[in-house]
Coordinates of C-alpha atoms and ligand atoms in Angstrom, one line a residue:
M1 CA 110.2 96.9 94.9
K2 CA 107.6 96.0 92.3
L3 CA 104.2 95.7 93.9
N4 CA 100.8 94.8 92.5
I5 CA 97.4 95.1 94.2
V6 CA 95.7 91.8 95.1
E7 CA 92.0 91.9 94.3
Y8 CA 89.0 90.1 95.8
P9 CA 88.3 87.1 95.6
D10 CA 92.1 86.3 96.0
K11 CA 92.4 84.2 99.1
R12 CA 95.6 86.0 100.2
L13 CA 93.3 88.8 101.4
K14 CA 92.1 86.4 104.2
T15 CA 95.6 86.0 105.7
I16 CA 96.2 87.2 109.2
S17 CA 99.3 89.4 109.0
K18 CA 102.3 88.9 111.2
E19 CA 103.8 91.4 113.7
V20 CA 106.8 93.3 112.4
K21 CA 109.9 92.5 114.5
L22 CA 112.7 93.9 112.2
F23 CA 112.6 97.6 111.3
D24 CA 115.2 97.1 108.5
D25 CA 115.9 98.1 104.9
K26 CA 113.4 95.4 103.7
L27 CA 110.6 97.1 105.7
H28 CA 111.6 100.6 104.5
D29 CA 111.7 99.3 100.9
L30 CA 108.2 97.9 101.3
L31 CA 106.9 101.2 102.8
D32 CA 108.6 103.3 100.1
S33 CA 107.0 101.2 97.4
M34 CA 103.5 101.0 98.9
Y35 CA 103.1 104.8 99.1
P36 CA 103.5 105.7 95.3
L37 CA 101.3 102.7 94.5
M38 CA 98.5 104.0 96.8
I39 CA 98.7 107.5 95.4
N40 CA 98.9 106.4 91.7
T41 CA 95.8 104.2 92.2
N42 CA 93.8 107.1 93.9
G43 CA 93.9 105.3 97.3
I44 CA 93.9 106.9 100.7
G45 CA 94.9 103.7 102.6
L46 CA 96.7 100.5 101.8
A47 CA 97.6 97.5 104.0
A48 CA 100.7 95.4 103.1
I49 CA 98.6 92.2 102.6
Q50 CA 96.9 94.1 99.7
V51 CA 100.3 93.8 98.0
S52 CA 100.9 90.2 99.1
H53 CA 103.1 91.0 102.1
A54 CA 101.5 89.5 105.2
V55 CA 103.0 91.9 107.8
R56 CA 101.2 94.4 110.1
V57 CA 102.0 97.5 108.0
L58 CA 99.6 100.2 106.8
V59 CA 100.1 103.4 104.9
L60 CA 97.5 106.2 104.9
N61 CA 97.2 109.6 103.3
I62 CA 94.0 111.4 104.0
P63 CA 93.3 114.2 101.5
D64 CA 93.5 117.7 102.9
D65 CA 90.8 120.3 102.6
D66 CA 91.9 121.0 99.0
G67 CA 91.8 117.3 98.1
E68 CA 95.6 117.1 98.0
Q69 CA 97.7 114.2 99.4
P70 CA 101.1 115.7 99.9
A71 CA 103.9 113.2 100.8
E72 CA 104.5 115.0 104.1
N73 CA 101.0 113.9 105.3
I74 CA 101.7 110.2 104.9
L75 CA 101.2 108.0 107.9
E76 CA 103.2 104.8 108.2
I77 CA 101.6 102.6 110.8
I78 CA 103.2 99.4 112.0
N79 CA 101.8 96.9 114.5
P80 CA 98.8 99.1 115.4
V81 CA 96.7 98.3 118.5
I82 CA 93.4 100.1 119.3
T83 CA 93.5 101.4 122.8
H84 CA 90.2 103.5 122.9
K85 CA 87.2 103.6 120.7
N86 CA 84.0 105.6 120.9
G87 CA 80.8 106.5 119.1
E88 CA 79.4 105.2 115.9
T89 CA 79.5 106.5 112.3
L90 CA 78.4 105.4 108.9
Y91 CA 80.6 106.0 105.8
Q92 CA 80.5 104.7 102.2
E93 CA 83.8 102.8 102.0
G94 CA 85.8 101.6 99.0
C95 CA 88.9 99.5 98.8
L96 CA 91.6 99.2 96.2
S97 CA 91.3 95.4 96.5
V98 CA 87.6 95.5 95.7
P99 CA 87.5 97.9 92.7
K100 CA 84.4 99.8 91.7
F101 CA 82.4 98.9 94.9
Y102 CA 81.3 101.2 97.7
E103 CA 79.1 100.3 100.6
D104 CA 78.0 102.0 103.8
I105 CA 79.9 100.5 106.7
K106 CA 79.4 101.2 110.4
R107 CA 82.6 102.1 112.4
Y108 CA 83.6 103.7 115.7
E109 CA 83.6 107.5 115.3
T110 CA 86.9 108.0 117.2
V111 CA 89.8 105.6 117.9
S112 CA 93.1 105.9 119.6
I113 CA 95.9 103.6 118.6
N114 CA 99.4 102.7 119.7
Y115 CA 101.7 101.8 116.8
Q116 CA 105.3 101.8 115.7
D117 CA 106.9 104.0 113.0
R118 CA 109.4 102.7 110.4
N119 CA 112.2 102.8 113.0
G120 CA 110.4 100.9 115.7
N121 CA 109.6 104.0 117.8
T122 CA 106.3 103.7 119.7
K123 CA 103.7 106.3 118.9
T124 CA 100.1 107.1 119.8
L125 CA 97.4 108.7 117.6
E126 CA 93.9 109.9 118.4
A127 CA 91.8 109.9 115.2
D128 CA 88.3 111.0 114.2
G129 CA 86.6 111.7 110.9
L130 CA 87.9 110.0 107.8
L131 CA 91.2 109.1 109.4
A132 CA 89.4 107.1 112.1
I133 CA 87.4 105.2 109.5
A134 CA 90.5 104.6 107.3
I135 CA 92.5 103.2 110.3
Q136 CA 89.7 100.8 111.2
H137 CA 89.3 99.7 107.5
E138 CA 93.1 99.1 107.1
M139 CA 93.4 97.4 110.5
D140 CA 90.7 94.9 109.4
H141 CA 92.9 94.0 106.5
L142 CA 95.6 92.9 109.1
E143 CA 93.0 90.3 110.3
G144 CA 92.0 89.2 106.8
I145 CA 88.8 91.1 107.0
L146 CA 87.4 93.1 104.1
F147 CA 84.6 95.8 104.3
I148 CA 82.4 93.5 102.2
D149 CA 82.6 90.9 105.1
K150 CA 80.6 93.4 107.2
L151 CA 77.6 93.5 104.9
S152 CA 74.3 91.8 105.7
Y153 CA 73.6 88.5 104.0
S154 CA 71.3 90.1 101.4
R155 CA 73.7 93.0 100.6
R156 CA 76.6 90.5 100.3
K157 CA 74.6 88.3 97.9
K158 CA 73.9 91.4 95.8
F159 CA 77.5 92.4 95.9
E160 CA 78.7 88.9 94.8
K161 CA 76.4 88.9 91.8
E162 CA 77.4 92.4 90.7
Y163 CA 81.1 91.8 91.3
K164 CA 81.0 88.6 89.2
R165 CA 79.4 90.5 86.4
M166 CA 82.0 93.3 86.7
L167 CA 84.9 90.7 86.5
K168 CA 83.3 89.0 83.5
E169 CA 82.9 92.4 81.7
R170 CA 86.5 93.3 82.5
K171 CA 87.8 90.0 81.1
E172 CA 85.8 90.5 77.9
S173 CA 86.9 94.1 77.2
Ligands
Y12_1 C1 87.3 105.6 104.0 C2 86.8 104.5 103.4 C3 87.8 103.5 103.0 C4 89.1 103.6 103.3 C5 90.1 102.6 102.9 C6 91.0 103.0 101.8 N1 90.3 102.9 100.6 C7 90.8 103.4 99.4 O1 91.9 103.9 99.4 C8 90.0 103.2 98.2 C9 90.4 103.6 97.0 C10 89.7 103.4 95.8 C11 90.3 104.0 94.6 C12 89.6 103.9 93.4 O2 90.2 104.5 92.3 C13 90.9 103.7 91.4 O3 91.0 102.5 91.5 C14 91.6 104.5 90.3 C15 88.4 103.2 93.3 O4 87.8 103.2 92.0 C16 87.6 102.1 91.3 O5 87.8 101.0 91.7 C17 87.1 102.4 89.9 C18 87.9 102.6 94.4 C19 88.5 102.7 95.7 C20 89.5 104.8 104.0 C21 88.6 105.7 104.3
CO2 CO1 90.8 98.0 101.8

């Protein structure tokens, strides 16, 4: 399946994604296509709405201690629900849909989720560190929320100005 990353300010990123009910070949094809796109664009997380599919699907691959992202470490997360959350942490986040921008965002330090795998089996996961941050970032995409939506008014204004300039420069080059 040919996929392209949707970039801010595309309104599709504001869509609330729908629950997956069918764990069929179409879902598997989407997952199989999202993973190489994420890796080839240096991503560690990607939500289906970022490739124009409004379904509650995420792929994650947190780099290991050597910075590698082997395919066996991939996490395919469908219909996730946070069951526990704790603590607070700050991390400079980036997003494939908001190229070239990184901002400090406050998140829960640890989260537990229930989710389904590609075959519809129910799983649980307790996450901390970068994985916990990535899960929260990607789950926000399912609600149509971007990390830049969490910025203060003044930081958001600054971002909009810089982003507009970046888009103009990109168009001219
Ligand atoms: C911590 C913080 C954020 C997340 C969400 C997942 N974010 C990403 O995977 C971000 C990837 C990203 C990749 C970039 O590299 C390229 O596009 C080649 C990038 O660089 C530029 O835009 C130039 C920015 C972000 C999880 C955990
Ligand atoms: Co993102």
